[in-house]
PDB file of C-alpha atoms in Angstrom:
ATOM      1  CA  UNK T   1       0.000   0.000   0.000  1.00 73.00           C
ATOM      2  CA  UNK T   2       1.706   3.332  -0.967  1.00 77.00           C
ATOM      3  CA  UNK T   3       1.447   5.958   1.686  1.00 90.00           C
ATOM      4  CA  UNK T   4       1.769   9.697   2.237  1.00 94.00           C
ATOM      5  CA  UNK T   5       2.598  10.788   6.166  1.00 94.00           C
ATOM      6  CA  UNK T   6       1.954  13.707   7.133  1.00 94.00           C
ATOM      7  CA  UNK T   7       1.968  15.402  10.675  1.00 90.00           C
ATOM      8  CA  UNK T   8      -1.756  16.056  11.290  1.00 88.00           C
ATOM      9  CA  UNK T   9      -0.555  19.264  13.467  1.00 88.00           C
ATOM     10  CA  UNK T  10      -1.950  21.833  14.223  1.00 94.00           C
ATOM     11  CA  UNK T  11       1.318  23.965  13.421  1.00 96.00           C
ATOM     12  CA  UNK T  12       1.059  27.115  15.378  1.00 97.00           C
ATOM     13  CA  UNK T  13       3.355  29.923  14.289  1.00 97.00           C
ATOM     14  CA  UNK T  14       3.558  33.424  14.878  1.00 97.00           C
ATOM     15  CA  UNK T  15       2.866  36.173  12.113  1.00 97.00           C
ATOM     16  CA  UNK T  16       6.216  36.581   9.683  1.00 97.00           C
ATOM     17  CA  UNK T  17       7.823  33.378  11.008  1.00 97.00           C
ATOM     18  CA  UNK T  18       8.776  30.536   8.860  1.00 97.00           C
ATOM     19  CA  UNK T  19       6.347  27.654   8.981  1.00 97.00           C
ATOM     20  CA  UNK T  20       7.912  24.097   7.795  1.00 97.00           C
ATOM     21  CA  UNK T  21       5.419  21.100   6.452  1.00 97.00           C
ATOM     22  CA  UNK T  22       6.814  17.946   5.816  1.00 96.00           C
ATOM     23  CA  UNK T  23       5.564  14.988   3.847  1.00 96.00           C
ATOM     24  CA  UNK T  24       7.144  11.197   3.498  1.00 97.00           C
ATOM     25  CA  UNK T  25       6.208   9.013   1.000  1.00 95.00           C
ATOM     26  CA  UNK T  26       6.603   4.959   0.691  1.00 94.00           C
ATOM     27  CA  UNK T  27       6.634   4.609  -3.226  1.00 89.00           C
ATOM     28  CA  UNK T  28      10.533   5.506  -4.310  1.00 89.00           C
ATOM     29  CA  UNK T  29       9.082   5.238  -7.648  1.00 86.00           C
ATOM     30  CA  UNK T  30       7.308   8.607  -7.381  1.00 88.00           C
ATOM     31  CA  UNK T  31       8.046  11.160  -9.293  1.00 87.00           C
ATOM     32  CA  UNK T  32       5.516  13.948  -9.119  1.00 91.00           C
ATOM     33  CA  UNK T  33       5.172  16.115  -5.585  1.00 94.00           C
ATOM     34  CA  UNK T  34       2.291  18.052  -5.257  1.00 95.00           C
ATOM     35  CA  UNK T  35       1.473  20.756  -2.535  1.00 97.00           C
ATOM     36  CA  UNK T  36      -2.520  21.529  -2.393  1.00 96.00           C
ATOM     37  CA  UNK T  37      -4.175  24.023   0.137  1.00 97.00           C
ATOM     38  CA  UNK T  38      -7.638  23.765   2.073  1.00 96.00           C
ATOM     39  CA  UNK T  39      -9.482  26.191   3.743  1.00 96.00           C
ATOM     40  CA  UNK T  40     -11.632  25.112   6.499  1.00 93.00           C
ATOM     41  CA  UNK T  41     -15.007  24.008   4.388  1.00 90.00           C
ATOM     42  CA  UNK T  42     -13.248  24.992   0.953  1.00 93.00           C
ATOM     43  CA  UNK T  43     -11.769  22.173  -1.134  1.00 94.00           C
ATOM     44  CA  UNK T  44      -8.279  21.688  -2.184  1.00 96.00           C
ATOM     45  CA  UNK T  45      -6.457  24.304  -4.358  1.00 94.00           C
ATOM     46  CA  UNK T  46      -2.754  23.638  -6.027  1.00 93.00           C
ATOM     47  CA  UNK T  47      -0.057  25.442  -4.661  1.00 94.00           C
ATOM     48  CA  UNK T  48       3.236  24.105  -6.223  1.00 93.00           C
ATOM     49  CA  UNK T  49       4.150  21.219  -8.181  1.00 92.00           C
ATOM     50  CA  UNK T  50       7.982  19.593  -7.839  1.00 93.00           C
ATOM     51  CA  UNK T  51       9.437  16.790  -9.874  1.00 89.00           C
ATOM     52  CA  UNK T  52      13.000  17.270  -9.396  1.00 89.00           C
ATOM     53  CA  UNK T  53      15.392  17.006  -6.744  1.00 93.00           C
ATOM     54  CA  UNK T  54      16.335  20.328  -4.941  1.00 94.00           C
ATOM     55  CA  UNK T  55      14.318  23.231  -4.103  1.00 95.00           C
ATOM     56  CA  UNK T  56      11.611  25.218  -6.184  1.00 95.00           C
ATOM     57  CA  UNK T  57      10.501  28.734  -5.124  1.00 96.00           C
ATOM     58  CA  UNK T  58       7.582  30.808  -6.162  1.00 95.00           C
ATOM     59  CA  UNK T  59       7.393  33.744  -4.321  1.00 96.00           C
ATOM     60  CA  UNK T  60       6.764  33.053  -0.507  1.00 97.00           C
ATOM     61  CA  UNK T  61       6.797  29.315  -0.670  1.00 98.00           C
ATOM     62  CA  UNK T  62       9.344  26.799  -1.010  1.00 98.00           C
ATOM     63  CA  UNK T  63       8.963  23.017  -2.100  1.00 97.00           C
ATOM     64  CA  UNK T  64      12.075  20.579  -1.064  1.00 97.00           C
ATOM     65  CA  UNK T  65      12.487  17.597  -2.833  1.00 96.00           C
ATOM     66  CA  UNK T  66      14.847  14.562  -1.358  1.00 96.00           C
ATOM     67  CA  UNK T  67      13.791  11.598  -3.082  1.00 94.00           C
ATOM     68  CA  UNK T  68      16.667   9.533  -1.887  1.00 94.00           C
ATOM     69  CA  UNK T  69      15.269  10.225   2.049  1.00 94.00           C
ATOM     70  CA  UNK T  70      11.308   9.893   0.269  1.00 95.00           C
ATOM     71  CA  UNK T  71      11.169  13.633   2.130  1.00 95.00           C
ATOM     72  CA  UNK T  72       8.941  16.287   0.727  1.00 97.00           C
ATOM     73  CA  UNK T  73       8.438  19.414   2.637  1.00 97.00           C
ATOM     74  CA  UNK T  74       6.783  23.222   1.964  1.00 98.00           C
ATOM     75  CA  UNK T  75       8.553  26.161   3.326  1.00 98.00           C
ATOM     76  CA  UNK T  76       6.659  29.653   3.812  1.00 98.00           C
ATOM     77  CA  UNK T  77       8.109  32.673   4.505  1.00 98.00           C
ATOM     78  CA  UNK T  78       6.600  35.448   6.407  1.00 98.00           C
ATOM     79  CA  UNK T  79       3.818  33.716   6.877  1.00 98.00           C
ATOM     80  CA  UNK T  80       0.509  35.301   7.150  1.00 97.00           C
ATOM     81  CA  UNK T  81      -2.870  34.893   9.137  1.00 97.00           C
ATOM     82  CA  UNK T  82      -4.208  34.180   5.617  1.00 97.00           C
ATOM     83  CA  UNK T  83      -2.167  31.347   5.434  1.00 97.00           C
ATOM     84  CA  UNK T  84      -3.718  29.593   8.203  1.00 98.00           C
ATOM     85  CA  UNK T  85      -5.150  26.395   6.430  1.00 97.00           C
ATOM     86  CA  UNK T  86      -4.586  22.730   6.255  1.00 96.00           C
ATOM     87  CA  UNK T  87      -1.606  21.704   3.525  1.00 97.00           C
ATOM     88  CA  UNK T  88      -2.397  18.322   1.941  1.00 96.00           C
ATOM     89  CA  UNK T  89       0.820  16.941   0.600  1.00 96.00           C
ATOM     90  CA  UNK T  90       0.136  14.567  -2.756  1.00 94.00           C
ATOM     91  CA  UNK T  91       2.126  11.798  -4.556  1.00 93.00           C
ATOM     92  CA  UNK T  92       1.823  10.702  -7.928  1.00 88.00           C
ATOM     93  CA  UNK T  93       1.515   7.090  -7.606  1.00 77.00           C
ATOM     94  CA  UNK T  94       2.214   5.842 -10.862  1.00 74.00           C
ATOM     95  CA  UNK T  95      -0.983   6.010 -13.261  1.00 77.00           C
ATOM     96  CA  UNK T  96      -3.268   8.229 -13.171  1.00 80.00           C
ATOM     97  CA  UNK T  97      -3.799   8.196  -9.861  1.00 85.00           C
ATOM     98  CA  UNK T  98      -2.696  10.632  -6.843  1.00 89.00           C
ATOM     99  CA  UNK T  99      -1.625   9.634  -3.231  1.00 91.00           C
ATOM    100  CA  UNK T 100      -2.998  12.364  -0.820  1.00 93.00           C
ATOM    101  CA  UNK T 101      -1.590  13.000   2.475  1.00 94.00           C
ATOM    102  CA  UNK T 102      -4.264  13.368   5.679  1.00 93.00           C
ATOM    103  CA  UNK T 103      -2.255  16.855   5.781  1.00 95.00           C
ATOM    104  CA  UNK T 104      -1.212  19.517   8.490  1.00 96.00           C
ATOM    105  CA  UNK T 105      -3.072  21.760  10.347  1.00 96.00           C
ATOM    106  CA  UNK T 106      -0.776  25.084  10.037  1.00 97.00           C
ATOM    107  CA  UNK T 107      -1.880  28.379  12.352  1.00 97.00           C
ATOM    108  CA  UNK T 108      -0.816  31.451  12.046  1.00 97.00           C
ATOM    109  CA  UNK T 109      -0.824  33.708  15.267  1.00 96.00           C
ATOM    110  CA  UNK T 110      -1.612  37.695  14.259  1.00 93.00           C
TER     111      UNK T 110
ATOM    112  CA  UNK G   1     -10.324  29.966 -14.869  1.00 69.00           C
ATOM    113  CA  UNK G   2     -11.059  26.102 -14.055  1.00 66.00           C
ATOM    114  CA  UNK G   3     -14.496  25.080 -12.910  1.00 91.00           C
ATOM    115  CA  UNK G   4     -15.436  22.002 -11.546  1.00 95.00           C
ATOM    116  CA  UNK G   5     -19.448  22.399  -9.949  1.00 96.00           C
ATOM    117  CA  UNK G   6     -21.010  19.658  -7.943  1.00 96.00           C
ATOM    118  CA  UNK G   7     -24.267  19.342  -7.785  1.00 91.00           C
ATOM    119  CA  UNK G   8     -25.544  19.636  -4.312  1.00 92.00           C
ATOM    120  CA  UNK G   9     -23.157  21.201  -1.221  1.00 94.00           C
ATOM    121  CA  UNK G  10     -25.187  19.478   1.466  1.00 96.00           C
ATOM    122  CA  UNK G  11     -27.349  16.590   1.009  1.00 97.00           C
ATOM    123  CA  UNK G  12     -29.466  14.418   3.135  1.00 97.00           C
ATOM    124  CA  UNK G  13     -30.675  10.522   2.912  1.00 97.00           C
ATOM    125  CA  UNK G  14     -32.092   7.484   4.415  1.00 97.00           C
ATOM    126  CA  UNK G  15     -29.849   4.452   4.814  1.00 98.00           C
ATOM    127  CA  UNK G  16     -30.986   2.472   1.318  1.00 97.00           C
ATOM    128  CA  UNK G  17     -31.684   5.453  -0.857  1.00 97.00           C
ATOM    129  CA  UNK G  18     -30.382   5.907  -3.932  1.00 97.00           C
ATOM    130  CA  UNK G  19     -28.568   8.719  -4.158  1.00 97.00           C
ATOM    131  CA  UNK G  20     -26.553  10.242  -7.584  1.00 97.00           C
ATOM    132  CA  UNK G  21     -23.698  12.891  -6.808  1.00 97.00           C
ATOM    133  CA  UNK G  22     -22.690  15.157 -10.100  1.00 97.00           C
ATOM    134  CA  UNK G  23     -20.252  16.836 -11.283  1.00 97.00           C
ATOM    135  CA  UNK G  24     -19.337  19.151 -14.141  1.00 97.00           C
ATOM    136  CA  UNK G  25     -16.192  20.638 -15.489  1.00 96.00           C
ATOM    137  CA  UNK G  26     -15.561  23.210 -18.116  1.00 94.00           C
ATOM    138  CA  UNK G  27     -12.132  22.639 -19.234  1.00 90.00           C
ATOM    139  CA  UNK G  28     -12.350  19.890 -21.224  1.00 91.00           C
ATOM    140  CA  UNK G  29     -10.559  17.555 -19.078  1.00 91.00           C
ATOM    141  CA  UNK G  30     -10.007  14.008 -19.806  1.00 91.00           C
ATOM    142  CA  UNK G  31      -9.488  13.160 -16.631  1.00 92.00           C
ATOM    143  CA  UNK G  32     -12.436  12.986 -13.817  1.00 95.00           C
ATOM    144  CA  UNK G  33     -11.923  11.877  -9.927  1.00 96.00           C
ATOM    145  CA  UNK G  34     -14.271  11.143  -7.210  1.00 98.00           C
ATOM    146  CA  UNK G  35     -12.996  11.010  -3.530  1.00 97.00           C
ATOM    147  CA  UNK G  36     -14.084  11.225  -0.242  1.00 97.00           C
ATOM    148  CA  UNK G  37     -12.535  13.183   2.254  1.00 96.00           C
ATOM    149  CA  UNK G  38     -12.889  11.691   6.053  1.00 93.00           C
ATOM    150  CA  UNK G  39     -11.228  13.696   9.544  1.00 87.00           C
ATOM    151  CA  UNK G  40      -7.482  11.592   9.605  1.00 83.00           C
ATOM    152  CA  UNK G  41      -8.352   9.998   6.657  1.00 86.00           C
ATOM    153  CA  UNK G  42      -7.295  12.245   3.509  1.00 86.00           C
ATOM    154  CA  UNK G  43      -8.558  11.830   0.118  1.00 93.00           C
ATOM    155  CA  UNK G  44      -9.227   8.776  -0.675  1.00 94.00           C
ATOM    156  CA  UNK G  45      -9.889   7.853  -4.251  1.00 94.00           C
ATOM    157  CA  UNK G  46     -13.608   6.071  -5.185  1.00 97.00           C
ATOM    158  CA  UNK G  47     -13.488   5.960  -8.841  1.00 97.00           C
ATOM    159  CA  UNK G  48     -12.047   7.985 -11.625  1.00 94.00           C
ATOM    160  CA  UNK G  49     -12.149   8.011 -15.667  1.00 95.00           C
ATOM    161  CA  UNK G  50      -9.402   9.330 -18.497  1.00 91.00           C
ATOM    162  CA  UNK G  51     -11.780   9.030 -21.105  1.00 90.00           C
ATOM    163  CA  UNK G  52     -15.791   8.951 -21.791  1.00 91.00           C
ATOM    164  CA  UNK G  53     -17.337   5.823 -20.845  1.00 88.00           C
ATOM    165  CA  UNK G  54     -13.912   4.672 -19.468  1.00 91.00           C
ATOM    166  CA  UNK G  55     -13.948   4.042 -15.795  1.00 93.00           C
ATOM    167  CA  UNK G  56     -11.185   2.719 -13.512  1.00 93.00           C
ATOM    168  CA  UNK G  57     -11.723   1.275  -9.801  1.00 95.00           C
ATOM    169  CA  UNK G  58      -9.757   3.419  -7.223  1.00 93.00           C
ATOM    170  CA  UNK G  59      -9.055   2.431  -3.302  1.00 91.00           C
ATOM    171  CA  UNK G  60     -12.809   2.114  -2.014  1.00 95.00           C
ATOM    172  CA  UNK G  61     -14.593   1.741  -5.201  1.00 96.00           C
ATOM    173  CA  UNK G  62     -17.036  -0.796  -2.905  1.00 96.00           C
ATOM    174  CA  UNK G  63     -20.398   0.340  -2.218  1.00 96.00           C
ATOM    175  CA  UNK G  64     -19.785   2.683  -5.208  1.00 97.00           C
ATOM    176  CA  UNK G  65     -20.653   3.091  -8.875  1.00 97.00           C
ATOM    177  CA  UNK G  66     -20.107   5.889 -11.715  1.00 97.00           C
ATOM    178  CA  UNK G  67     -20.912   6.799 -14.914  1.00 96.00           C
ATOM    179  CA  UNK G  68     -19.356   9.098 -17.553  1.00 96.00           C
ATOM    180  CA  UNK G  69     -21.580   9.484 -20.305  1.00 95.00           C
ATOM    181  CA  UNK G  70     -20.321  12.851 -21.396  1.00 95.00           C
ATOM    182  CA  UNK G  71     -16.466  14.460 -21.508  1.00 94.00           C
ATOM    183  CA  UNK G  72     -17.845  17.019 -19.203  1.00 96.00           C
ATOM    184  CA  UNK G  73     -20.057  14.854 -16.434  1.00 97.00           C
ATOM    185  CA  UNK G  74     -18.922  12.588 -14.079  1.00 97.00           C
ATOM    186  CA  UNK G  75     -21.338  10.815 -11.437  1.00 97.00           C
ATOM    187  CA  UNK G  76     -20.912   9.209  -8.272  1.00 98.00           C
ATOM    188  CA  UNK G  77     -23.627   6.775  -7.321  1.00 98.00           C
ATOM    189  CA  UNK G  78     -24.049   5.175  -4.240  1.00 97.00           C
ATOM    190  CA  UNK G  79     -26.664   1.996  -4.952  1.00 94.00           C
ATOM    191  CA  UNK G  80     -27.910   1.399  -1.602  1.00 97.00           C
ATOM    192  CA  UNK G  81     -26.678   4.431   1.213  1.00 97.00           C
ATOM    193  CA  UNK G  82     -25.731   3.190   4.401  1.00 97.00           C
ATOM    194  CA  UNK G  83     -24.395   5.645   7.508  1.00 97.00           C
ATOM    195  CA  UNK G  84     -20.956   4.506   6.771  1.00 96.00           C
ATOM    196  CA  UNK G  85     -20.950   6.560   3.492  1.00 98.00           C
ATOM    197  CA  UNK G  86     -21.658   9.681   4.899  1.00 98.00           C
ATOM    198  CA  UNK G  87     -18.798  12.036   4.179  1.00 97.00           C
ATOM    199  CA  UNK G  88     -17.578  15.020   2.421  1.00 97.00           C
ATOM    200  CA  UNK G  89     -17.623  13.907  -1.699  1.00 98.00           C
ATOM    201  CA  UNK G  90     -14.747  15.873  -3.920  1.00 98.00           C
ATOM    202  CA  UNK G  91     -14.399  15.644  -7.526  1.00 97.00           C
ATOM    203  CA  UNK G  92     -11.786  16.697  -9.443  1.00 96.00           C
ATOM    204  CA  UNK G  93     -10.664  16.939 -13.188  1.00 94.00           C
ATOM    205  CA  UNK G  94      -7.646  17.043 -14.848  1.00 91.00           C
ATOM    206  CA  UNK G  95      -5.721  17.469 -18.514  1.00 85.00           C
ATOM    207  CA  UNK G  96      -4.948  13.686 -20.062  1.00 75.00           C
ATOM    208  CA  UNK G  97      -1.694  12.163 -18.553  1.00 72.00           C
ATOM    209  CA  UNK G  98      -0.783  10.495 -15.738  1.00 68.00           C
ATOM    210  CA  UNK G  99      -0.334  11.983 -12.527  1.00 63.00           C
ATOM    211  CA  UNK G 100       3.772  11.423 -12.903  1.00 61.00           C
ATOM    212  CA  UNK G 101       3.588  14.469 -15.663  1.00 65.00           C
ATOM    213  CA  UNK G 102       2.836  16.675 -13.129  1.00 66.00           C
ATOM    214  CA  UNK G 103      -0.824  16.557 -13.671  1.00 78.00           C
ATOM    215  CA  UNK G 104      -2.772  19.281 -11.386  1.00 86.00           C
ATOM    216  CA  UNK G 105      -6.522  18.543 -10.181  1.00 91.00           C
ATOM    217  CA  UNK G 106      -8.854  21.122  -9.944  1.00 93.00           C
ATOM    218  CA  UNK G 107     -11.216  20.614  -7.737  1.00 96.00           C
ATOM    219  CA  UNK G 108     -15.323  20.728  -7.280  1.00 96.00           C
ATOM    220  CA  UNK G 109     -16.225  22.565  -4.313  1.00 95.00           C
ATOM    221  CA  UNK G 110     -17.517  19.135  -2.761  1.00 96.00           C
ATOM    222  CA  UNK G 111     -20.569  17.634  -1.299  1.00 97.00           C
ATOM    223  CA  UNK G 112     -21.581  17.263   2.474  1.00 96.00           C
ATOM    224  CA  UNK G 113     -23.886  13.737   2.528  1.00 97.00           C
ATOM    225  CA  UNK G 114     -25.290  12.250   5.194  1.00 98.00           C
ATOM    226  CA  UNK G 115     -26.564   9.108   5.485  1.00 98.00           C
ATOM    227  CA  UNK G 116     -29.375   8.682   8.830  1.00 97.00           C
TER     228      UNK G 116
END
């Protein structure tokens, strides 16, 4: 059974901080990394995408990729009240289909 | 701009009903996902389809059915409810390829059931 961990949280972190999510997967085949964001009663939106090893920025967030440690994590910087959601790390599992993580609580302290 | 619409945002049935869940996307997607989304539990995958009529089991296809009669539709159907179905539903769509490709889902806004 391929899994996706995730620390269920909640992350509490004050306003401007750094917050750090982490993912591991079981499946070293994998080779697509997917970050997705959900609001409380709102369904999941994408936030980045990484396939390679190393890091990928856009803007205030960071993706990490180590697939030899099967470690994904999300950086943000200067995070914001607004950011205050649960992060759902996801796994393409070969196929069509997607592994989805339970995913973290994060909140941000004003 | 991506839209995925599900039918219903909160629905209510008796344990046996039939009930059909829909969903609708705009983009021309080939591919179409049902989950269901449980507290601790994630996504898990029912059923999804890369191609009209095509349909491909997921994790917890049991209990389940769908039909996709139309590119754009994609419905859920549970034959017979019973109170362990009731959940939030999420569809999603996506463009053809596999999910290694890098393959985003957008996402319906979802569907509350519950089964008494």
């Amino acid at each position: 059974q391929k899994e996706v961990e995730q620390n269920s949280g909640p992350l509490s972190v004050p306003e401007g901080a750094i917050a750090s999510l982490n993912c591991t997967y079981s499946d070293r085949g994998s080779q697509s990394f997917f970050w997705y964001r959900q609001y409380s009663g709102k369904s999941p939106e994408l936030i980045m995408f990484i396939y390679s090893n190393g890091d990928k920025e856009d803007g205030r967030f960071t993706a990490q990729l180590n697939k030899a440690s099967q470690y994904v994590s999300l950086l943000i910087r200067d995070s914001q009240p607004s950011d205050s959601a649960t992060y759902l790390c996801a796994v393409g599992a070969g196929g069509f289909k997607t592994i989805f993580g339970a995913g973290t609580r994060l909140f941000v302290k004003a | 701009d991506v839209k995925v619409t599900q039918s219903s945002r909160y629905l209510v049935k008796r344990t046996g009903e039939k009930v059909f869940l829909e969903c609708v996307q705009d983009m021309d997607h080939e591919n179409m996902f049902w989950y269901r989304q449980d507290p601790g539990l994630g996504l898990r995958l029912i059923y999804f389809s890369y191609d009209v009529k095509m349909k491909e089991k997921g994790d917890i296809p049991e209990g389940y059915s769908v039909s996709r009669e139309k590119k754009e539709r994609f419905s859920l159907i549970l034959e017979s409810a019973s109170t362990n179905q009731t959940s939030m539903y999420l569809c999603a769509s996506s463009f053809a390829g596999t999910a290694n490709v890098g393959n985003t889902q957008y996402f319906g806004p979802g569907t509350r059931l519950t089964v008494l």
